[in-house]
XYZ file of C-alpha atoms in Angstrom:
633
model
C -105.042 95.388 57.132
C -102.037 96.331 54.985
C -102.064 98.042 51.614
C -101.647 96.642 48.138
C -98.283 97.072 46.403
C -97.204 96.393 42.841
C -94.816 93.744 44.130
C -97.670 91.888 45.828
C -99.512 91.799 42.506
C -96.703 90.456 40.315
C -94.662 88.328 42.721
C -97.383 85.789 43.404
C -97.845 82.290 42.030
C -101.030 80.979 40.431
C -102.309 77.382 40.136
C -102.936 76.134 36.604
C -104.307 73.072 34.798
C -105.337 70.812 37.691
C -105.540 67.102 36.868
C -107.742 64.920 39.075
C -106.529 61.321 39.415
C -109.024 58.713 38.142
C -109.402 57.345 41.688
C -110.260 60.851 42.908
C -107.650 60.872 45.670
C -105.034 63.274 44.330
C -104.929 66.412 42.240
C -101.786 67.497 40.447
C -101.547 71.131 39.413
C -98.963 73.469 37.926
C -97.805 76.318 40.144
C -96.616 79.176 37.942
C -95.142 82.588 38.778
C -97.184 85.549 37.569
C -94.003 87.175 36.298
C -90.591 86.008 35.229
C -87.163 87.502 35.750
C -85.171 85.567 33.140
C -85.708 83.967 29.767
C -87.614 80.977 31.173
C -90.726 80.692 33.311
C -89.821 78.136 35.974
C -92.954 76.247 37.036
C -93.569 73.479 39.559
C -95.832 70.450 39.800
C -97.669 70.034 43.103
C -99.722 67.162 44.480
C -102.586 67.714 46.896
C -104.722 65.116 48.676
C -108.394 65.759 47.938
C -109.378 64.771 51.484
C -106.652 66.802 53.165
C -105.188 63.732 54.849
C -101.683 64.502 53.524
C -100.080 67.932 53.188
C -99.527 69.330 49.693
C -96.112 68.520 48.301
C -94.014 69.205 45.253
C -94.016 66.357 42.802
C -90.491 67.115 41.552
C -87.523 69.175 42.701
C -86.194 70.396 39.363
C -85.665 73.926 38.110
C -87.625 73.611 34.885
C -90.753 74.498 33.004
C -93.196 71.722 33.922
C -96.643 71.425 32.382
C -99.556 69.268 31.220
C -99.956 66.745 34.051
C -101.938 63.648 32.984
C -102.693 60.467 34.957
C -102.496 56.851 33.936
C -105.813 54.968 34.055
C -104.813 53.224 37.314
C -103.744 56.509 39.014
C -100.322 54.976 39.659
C -98.292 57.135 37.258
C -98.313 60.869 36.639
C -97.128 61.854 33.169
C -96.004 65.410 32.517
C -93.816 67.582 30.298
C -90.566 69.095 31.553
C -87.557 70.761 29.957
C -85.210 69.775 32.792
C -82.882 68.008 30.356
C -82.685 70.877 27.883
C -84.300 74.221 28.596
C -86.880 75.134 26.000
C -87.298 71.560 24.740
C -90.022 69.742 26.727
C -89.852 65.965 27.032
C -92.319 63.482 28.499
C -91.626 62.247 32.013
C -93.339 59.741 34.269
C -93.604 59.922 38.067
C -94.222 56.604 39.800
C -96.368 57.403 42.852
C -95.404 54.193 44.647
C -91.685 54.878 44.966
C -91.462 58.564 43.974
C -89.070 57.952 41.078
C -89.238 60.094 37.953
C -88.233 58.701 34.572
C -87.456 60.617 31.387
C -89.481 58.864 28.701
C -88.577 60.754 25.514
C -85.594 62.491 23.964
C -87.388 63.831 20.889
C -85.147 66.566 19.514
C -88.029 68.804 18.478
C -89.616 68.515 21.926
C -93.063 67.218 22.870
C -96.054 69.561 22.584
C -98.718 67.454 24.294
C -99.465 63.886 25.330
C -102.310 61.537 26.239
C -101.878 58.297 28.224
C -103.993 55.622 26.517
C -106.117 52.772 27.836
C -103.330 50.391 26.830
C -100.974 50.967 29.788
C -97.957 50.572 27.525
C -98.920 53.352 25.089
C -98.868 57.143 25.275
C -99.974 59.294 22.348
C -97.721 62.275 21.684
C -98.054 65.476 19.686
C -94.703 66.632 18.368
C -93.202 68.323 15.348
C -90.759 66.493 13.086
C -87.214 66.254 14.361
C -84.696 68.444 12.527
C -82.811 66.675 9.749
C -79.112 66.880 8.946
C -80.051 69.254 6.132
C -81.910 71.467 8.593
C -78.854 71.531 10.862
C -76.581 72.385 7.925
C -78.845 75.194 6.729
C -78.958 76.692 10.222
C -75.194 76.367 10.644
C -74.466 77.935 7.254
C -77.197 80.548 7.642
C -78.644 79.246 4.384
C -82.039 79.515 6.030
C -84.307 81.528 3.770
C -87.926 80.971 4.794
C -90.238 80.024 1.966
C -93.720 80.557 3.376
C -95.785 77.392 3.156
C -92.776 75.098 2.799
C -91.472 73.136 5.775
C -94.118 74.711 7.954
C -93.928 73.226 11.454
C -96.862 70.921 12.179
C -97.670 68.792 15.178
C -98.028 65.130 14.221
C -99.505 62.223 16.127
C -96.903 59.803 17.439
C -97.126 56.732 19.665
C -94.686 56.004 22.473
C -94.278 52.358 23.529
C -93.327 52.521 27.207
C -91.880 49.007 27.127
C -89.263 49.788 24.484
C -89.103 53.601 24.530
C -89.686 53.529 20.779
C -91.676 56.334 19.153
C -93.543 55.600 15.930
C -95.331 58.036 13.655
C -98.405 56.529 11.970
C -98.704 57.545 8.335
C -102.081 59.214 8.780
C -103.785 62.579 8.186
C -101.377 63.582 5.430
C -99.689 66.904 6.098
C -102.340 68.160 8.489
C -101.587 69.770 11.847
C -102.899 67.731 14.800
C -104.518 69.930 17.466
C -106.240 67.640 19.982
C -106.772 63.976 20.917
C -109.376 62.146 22.990
C -109.709 58.373 23.406
C -113.107 56.745 23.696
C -113.771 55.883 27.372
C -113.986 52.149 26.668
C -110.455 52.122 25.259
C -111.638 52.322 21.656
C -110.419 54.641 18.902
C -108.846 58.037 19.275
C -110.789 61.075 18.131
C -108.277 63.344 16.398
C -108.881 67.008 15.604
C -106.691 68.400 12.827
C -106.273 71.616 10.863
C -104.735 72.357 7.508
C -102.070 74.469 9.158
C -100.685 75.643 12.479
C -101.208 79.214 11.242
C -103.747 80.903 13.543
C -105.121 82.917 10.641
C -105.928 79.850 8.562
C -105.826 76.653 10.603
C -108.788 77.205 12.981
C -111.144 77.555 9.998
C -110.069 74.243 8.458
C -110.714 71.779 11.271
C -111.583 68.156 10.561
C -112.343 65.173 12.774
C -110.855 61.715 12.340
C -110.788 58.390 14.139
C -107.612 56.378 14.650
C -107.357 52.868 16.046
C -103.988 52.947 17.862
C -103.701 49.159 17.733
C -104.187 48.725 13.969
C -103.415 52.182 12.616
C -106.678 52.281 10.662
C -108.374 55.643 10.288
C -111.800 57.006 9.477
C -112.649 60.543 8.380
C -115.627 62.128 10.164
C -115.744 65.401 8.230
C -115.227 69.107 8.893
C -115.909 70.883 12.169
C -116.782 74.464 13.044
C -114.211 77.211 13.359
C -111.968 77.175 16.418
C -113.135 73.687 17.452
C -111.764 72.245 20.711
C -112.620 70.338 23.913
C -113.389 66.881 22.497
C -115.537 64.475 24.517
C -117.068 61.038 23.892
C -120.249 59.571 25.360
C -122.436 56.502 24.732
C -125.986 56.776 23.420
C -128.781 54.428 22.404
C -127.749 54.963 18.775
C -124.073 54.259 19.431
C -121.176 56.511 20.346
C -121.348 60.280 20.207
C -118.463 62.694 19.857
C -118.848 66.275 20.992
C -116.807 69.441 20.729
C -117.102 73.181 21.281
C -116.820 75.495 18.274
C -118.004 78.875 17.043
C -121.579 78.938 15.798
C -121.630 79.210 11.970
C -121.499 81.022 9.678
C -119.579 84.054 10.992
C -116.247 84.009 12.811
C -117.305 86.518 15.474
C -119.843 84.260 17.157
C -120.892 82.588 20.352
C -119.619 79.095 21.071
C -121.865 76.033 20.949
C -121.681 72.345 21.873
C -121.860 70.206 18.732
C -122.985 66.586 19.054
C -121.936 64.149 16.311
C -123.569 60.702 16.248
C -120.603 58.746 14.921
C -122.503 55.949 13.166
C -125.164 58.069 11.447
C -123.006 61.205 11.025
C -125.918 63.327 12.277
C -124.587 66.580 13.727
C -126.615 68.719 16.136
C -126.047 72.021 17.894
C -127.061 71.092 21.441
C -126.918 74.620 22.880
C -128.701 76.652 20.175
C -130.760 79.492 21.580
C -129.282 79.377 25.083
C -128.390 82.629 26.811
C -125.184 81.006 28.095
C -121.926 80.137 26.328
C -120.191 76.747 26.733
C -116.511 76.957 27.624
C -115.484 73.362 28.438
C -116.655 69.792 27.857
C -115.716 67.262 30.533
C -115.646 63.632 29.397
C -116.939 60.921 31.736
C -117.900 57.292 31.189
C -121.470 58.518 30.657
C -123.014 61.869 29.794
C -120.397 64.647 29.577
C -120.290 67.696 31.808
C -120.460 71.211 30.350
C -119.209 74.431 31.918
C -121.089 77.553 30.806
C -120.204 81.205 31.072
C -123.501 82.484 32.426
C -123.512 86.257 32.701
C -121.193 87.224 35.541
C -121.201 83.659 36.885
C -120.871 80.028 35.766
C -123.214 77.078 35.407
C -122.216 73.409 35.409
C -124.574 71.094 33.531
C -124.784 67.528 32.247
C -125.423 66.877 28.563
C -128.148 64.234 28.748
C -129.444 62.485 25.594
C -132.287 64.925 24.960
C -131.619 67.903 27.200
C -129.240 69.768 29.462
C -129.546 69.133 33.188
C -128.258 71.955 35.398
C -126.185 70.539 38.238
C -124.856 73.624 40.029
C -124.287 77.341 39.702
C -121.188 79.175 40.884
C -120.135 82.801 41.303
C -117.439 83.987 38.942
C -115.598 81.510 36.742
C -115.008 77.753 36.650
C -111.839 76.995 34.713
C -109.871 73.884 33.766
C -112.538 71.330 34.634
C -111.193 67.827 35.298
C -113.282 64.872 36.418
C -113.079 61.261 37.521
C -114.203 58.711 34.907
C -117.548 58.153 36.617
C -118.126 61.900 36.845
C -118.733 61.685 40.591
C -116.043 64.213 41.481
C -114.553 67.217 39.748
C -111.659 69.606 40.262
C -111.665 73.159 38.933
C -109.995 76.513 39.366
C -112.316 79.055 40.945
C -112.202 81.889 43.465
C -114.308 84.652 44.979
C -114.661 88.417 44.641
C -111.813 88.909 47.081
C -109.756 85.712 46.667
C -107.817 84.685 43.534
C -108.472 81.271 41.934
C -107.462 78.104 43.735
C -108.074 74.401 43.193
C -111.506 73.320 44.385
C -112.922 69.771 44.461
C -116.294 68.179 45.069
C -119.290 66.592 43.353
C -120.656 68.301 40.209
C -123.799 69.256 42.130
C -121.624 70.945 44.774
C -120.544 72.157 47.146
C -116.908 72.605 46.126
C -114.100 72.735 48.683
C -110.937 74.823 48.349
C -107.894 72.582 48.755
C -105.075 75.005 47.883
C -104.053 78.479 48.992
C -101.368 79.636 46.586
C -101.566 83.386 47.359
C -101.426 83.586 51.184
C -99.565 86.879 50.886
C -102.854 88.502 49.875
C -104.610 87.460 53.078
C -105.399 90.609 55.049
C -104.880 92.973 52.107
C -107.670 95.557 51.937
C -109.595 95.407 48.639
C -112.302 97.631 47.232
C -115.976 96.636 47.636
C -117.171 94.882 44.469
C -120.762 94.464 43.351
C -122.596 93.305 40.227
C -124.415 95.781 38.011
C -127.498 95.050 35.920
C -128.873 97.637 33.536
C -130.412 98.038 30.103
C -128.903 99.339 26.896
C -130.501 102.145 24.920
C -132.373 99.567 22.821
C -133.599 97.647 25.888
C -131.014 94.828 25.799
C -130.171 93.445 29.256
C -126.549 94.097 30.204
C -124.344 93.436 33.195
C -120.994 94.417 34.614
C -119.151 95.099 37.855
C -118.506 98.147 39.987
C -115.490 98.265 42.296
C -115.403 101.131 44.776
C -112.289 102.687 46.321
C -110.878 100.723 49.241
C -112.707 101.499 52.452
C -115.359 103.648 50.797
C -119.101 103.275 50.195
C -121.242 104.420 47.285
C -122.807 107.141 49.439
C -119.390 108.816 49.760
C -119.209 109.535 46.035
C -118.812 110.904 43.523
C -115.383 109.404 42.827
C -113.029 109.627 39.875
C -114.136 106.728 37.645
C -111.978 104.609 35.356
C -113.823 102.325 32.940
C -111.760 99.262 31.962
C -113.053 97.446 28.861
C -112.302 93.726 28.537
C -110.536 92.126 25.591
C -111.713 89.687 22.980
C -114.271 91.044 22.352
C -115.381 87.454 23.056
C -114.415 87.593 26.706
C -116.246 88.781 29.796
C -115.923 90.137 33.267
C -116.976 87.497 35.782
C -117.747 88.196 39.420
C -114.284 87.193 40.603
C -111.247 88.887 42.116
C -110.218 91.695 39.761
C -106.495 91.906 40.505
C -104.007 91.401 37.653
C -100.724 92.778 36.297
C -102.579 94.671 33.568
C -104.840 97.637 34.382
C -107.247 96.079 36.845
C -110.011 97.279 39.132
C -108.493 96.460 42.512
C -105.162 98.044 41.614
C -106.914 101.334 40.844
C -109.378 100.989 43.732
C -106.404 100.909 46.100
C -105.469 104.358 44.753
C -108.916 105.825 45.375
C -110.670 105.214 42.075
C -114.065 103.736 41.413
C -113.828 101.290 38.513
C -116.531 100.241 36.048
C -116.107 96.856 34.324
C -118.760 96.631 31.596
C -119.861 93.567 29.634
C -121.101 95.145 26.396
C -122.562 93.138 23.540
C -120.009 91.110 21.610
C -118.767 89.318 24.724
C -119.205 85.900 26.267
C -121.879 84.709 28.659
C -125.118 85.778 26.963
C -125.489 83.394 24.039
C -124.658 83.443 20.358
C -126.671 86.416 19.121
C -125.282 88.670 21.847
C -121.729 87.808 20.716
C -122.411 87.922 16.976
C -124.053 91.337 17.069
C -120.730 93.184 16.789
C -119.514 91.383 13.655
C -118.563 94.155 11.191
C -119.898 96.626 13.783
C -117.230 96.966 16.440
C -117.389 100.236 18.318
C -121.047 100.811 17.534
C -123.667 99.447 19.930
C -120.976 98.003 22.205
C -119.752 101.570 22.671
C -123.189 102.956 23.536
C -123.634 100.003 25.930
C -120.568 101.250 27.813
C -121.694 104.878 27.766
C -125.081 103.888 29.171
C -123.373 102.223 32.133
C -121.163 105.255 32.775
C -124.186 107.545 32.689
C -125.939 105.242 35.149
C -123.065 105.579 37.616
C -122.988 109.346 37.167
C -126.728 109.480 37.795
C -126.325 107.459 41.003
C -123.724 109.893 42.310
C -120.914 107.329 42.190
C -118.928 108.751 39.253
C -117.696 112.318 38.945
C -118.523 113.380 35.346
C -115.539 115.730 35.360
C -113.045 112.971 36.278
C -113.631 110.095 33.870
C -110.899 107.833 32.515
C -110.986 104.829 30.188
C -108.552 101.938 29.737
C -108.249 98.527 28.137
C -105.906 95.911 26.695
C -106.240 94.303 23.237
C -109.884 94.764 22.151
C -110.267 96.830 25.314
C -107.401 98.964 24.016
C -109.337 99.399 20.774
C -112.401 100.525 22.714
C -110.298 102.996 24.687
C -108.871 104.475 21.480
C -112.340 104.466 19.925
C -113.813 106.226 22.954
C -111.464 109.210 22.780
C -111.959 109.447 19.018
C -115.725 109.771 19.530
C -116.027 112.006 22.590
C -114.033 114.389 24.771
C -115.799 113.264 27.974
C -112.714 111.389 29.200
C -109.852 113.271 30.779
C -107.348 110.420 30.281
C -107.092 107.130 28.397
C -104.866 104.054 28.387
C -104.524 102.040 25.166
C -102.782 98.727 25.884
C -101.912 96.532 22.873
C -104.884 98.157 21.163
C -106.216 98.054 17.614
C -106.450 101.358 15.752
C -106.785 100.096 12.162
C -108.834 96.956 11.482
C -107.671 96.590 7.885
C -104.044 96.674 8.984
C -104.768 94.113 11.716
C -106.505 91.740 9.283
C -103.414 91.982 7.065
C -100.708 91.589 9.708
C -102.187 90.094 12.906
C -101.918 86.393 13.624
C -105.726 86.020 13.653
C -106.371 87.961 10.459
C -109.603 86.373 9.284
C -111.169 86.692 12.721
C -110.200 90.368 12.779
C -111.671 90.859 9.299
C -114.968 89.484 10.618
C -114.918 92.142 13.322
C -113.816 95.048 11.161
C -116.045 94.054 8.252
C -113.525 94.064 5.395
C -109.892 93.785 4.368
C -107.582 96.084 2.461
C -107.832 93.826 -0.575
C -111.602 94.210 -0.749
C -111.237 96.734 -3.562
C -110.772 100.487 -3.763
C -111.704 102.153 -0.475
C -113.045 103.542 1.648
C -113.733 100.178 3.216
C -116.208 99.247 5.941
C -113.313 98.759 8.367
C -112.280 102.395 7.910
C -115.538 103.521 9.516
C -114.823 101.516 12.704
C -111.078 102.220 13.002
C -110.012 104.832 15.572
C -107.202 106.014 13.321
C -109.796 107.357 10.871
C -110.935 109.777 13.577
C -107.535 110.659 15.045
C -107.994 114.338 14.208
C -110.806 114.469 16.777
C -108.734 113.189 19.705
C -107.989 115.724 22.416
C -107.769 113.376 25.423
C -104.282 112.562 26.802
C -103.433 108.941 25.878
C -100.986 106.465 27.424
C -99.980 103.832 24.837
C -98.427 100.550 26.088
C -97.337 97.765 23.725
C -95.057 94.714 23.563
C -92.309 94.918 20.960
C -92.790 91.322 19.816
C -96.610 91.257 19.796
C -97.853 89.114 16.885
C -101.522 89.187 17.894
C -101.811 92.972 17.650
C -98.481 93.953 16.060
C -96.541 96.948 17.338
C -97.328 98.847 14.137
C -100.797 99.560 15.512
C -99.307 101.504 18.424
C -96.788 103.257 16.179
C -99.649 104.337 13.919
C -101.561 105.859 16.848
C -98.416 107.505 18.241
C -97.610 109.169 14.926
C -101.171 110.377 14.492
C -101.275 111.873 17.993
C -97.901 113.497 17.458
C -99.134 114.928 14.146
C -102.211 116.436 15.810
C -100.200 117.606 18.830
C -102.138 115.482 21.341
C -100.602 114.922 24.771
C -99.543 111.286 24.960
C -96.913 108.864 26.199
C -95.774 105.852 24.145
C -94.082 102.940 25.947
C -92.661 99.864 24.191
C -91.706 96.781 26.210
C -88.770 94.884 24.629
C -89.051 91.089 24.229
C -92.746 91.150 25.153
C -95.658 89.730 23.182
C -99.381 90.424 23.514
C -99.135 89.839 27.271
C -96.399 91.398 29.378
C -94.454 88.658 31.204
C -91.232 90.104 32.640
C -91.366 91.262 36.249
C -89.917 94.727 35.780
C -92.214 95.373 32.836
C -95.297 94.290 34.786
C -94.270 96.569 37.643
C -93.866 99.392 35.166
C -97.340 98.801 33.707
C -98.928 98.958 37.151
C -97.054 102.023 38.365
C -97.317 103.906 35.087
C -101.055 103.232 34.901
C -101.679 104.760 38.318
C -99.355 107.684 37.665
C -101.108 108.474 34.391
C -104.587 108.575 35.854
C -103.336 110.414 38.951
C -101.895 113.076 36.684
C -105.144 113.762 34.855
C -107.989 112.730 37.182
C -106.803 114.020 40.545
C -108.084 117.429 41.693
């Protein structure tokens, strides 16, 4: 077996967004590079035969960003978005499977955001912003382009493309609301339309409303408000008429577990169909009958059917099931899933299983030695059941410990570690295991996979019990002789970066820390981050809550910066709007003031995730070098 290199990690290509043809014979998926070298991420569409009778093949030969494959009802045409005609401006295209010809179907100057082929074979619904006017062009040309917040805010609107004429019409519906998602009733009836008051992430997700639109007549019906962060629409028939479901956060708080909400369209009765479950729904899959539901279930995933009165478990799978797509009858599905030692690939099969892998997009990893990975189950100080993962150094066993241990905290906090391959461009277990480290991946309270109450328990209390949950796991590994108590490190990105900063502000047990795109001041994040109200729910207050001190001060690492003695590596994207760069600058200045050993690295042009190849390589190499410096004998 050969060893893992940084280039092997970042130079691969991952499958994304598989789309299963209605006849079940083909899957189209996007093949995307993990990193990019220029301004554009060039992606490819690939077609794979579900029975393996025909070799996988590229659907197109263009150098472009291609995305969002969708099939016509008869499986004869593949619709997709591509910016082949003008980079950065996606247009709708259609691939005729019979003769292999591709046709450009739109030339909308603002570009197309999303699309949905309708039951009427001559209609495709589009989501697109308004085209720029002559006045817009003049203002840009003359640099008379002052931005008045709230005016001329870009919003996606519903539009209808007539394939016979190429004409795009914009129904005068939904006022000035931003359209987020569409789903047509399986019998070809009305469109369910999910809208928000704004495209602003801080405001829009809390203002969702559901509507119906008849694409033939243009008539609409308002169904009322939906929960925060609503998504994943699905229809199904019931004895009392049609039902419309969606996934949203459980009210009333914004830091919450997700739930499946079931709206009886005729009676307007709304029910939470997953209340009290110790799992968290992630995706609804529409069929002609009862919809399918994917659940994050601890370290693994469960696939169930939403029957009229109950949930019926169909199959359980290790790790994650992502991007569920299904045939209309629900007899076959395609998903992205992998194993502990293999990255995700497209798998197909019946919902009850088994699923068959039909792609292998990372063959370069075959034969690469990875660290042994195993699930952990333990109890928090208050008796709450917790889980996580332990990855040992490559080629080593637990009995050979103790090892230097790096704890990597996941982001979110509404995310989770699943029992899948832990190899990514950001600080990841297998990358450190290849350098001789044991790695602890905890799932403390606040995350996904254990129901609503588990997730909601950190609202206004970040860094409290979730922190002691992590400490309990570290102590467990020390007690088992796996972790060396004198060589402990901690790392994380986003909320994980917050937890890393919080850890070193609360204890000097760690010899080194990595804070990637981390939060150090919750009040500042609520005021400047793109998800401000969600961050305020975590921190517990905002700066405009009156004269301080505020609740968020008590859970912000910056308040305790004078206690930090641990060397800290700070990594941050210069253009991050989720956790703005100011958070990292704040921590850097505090550590400099208190004369704490640290290194501060800013990645130009990067957002919350690091995308450029050389920057990803730098993250990987710098991470190892930092922990080698402080945790090696």
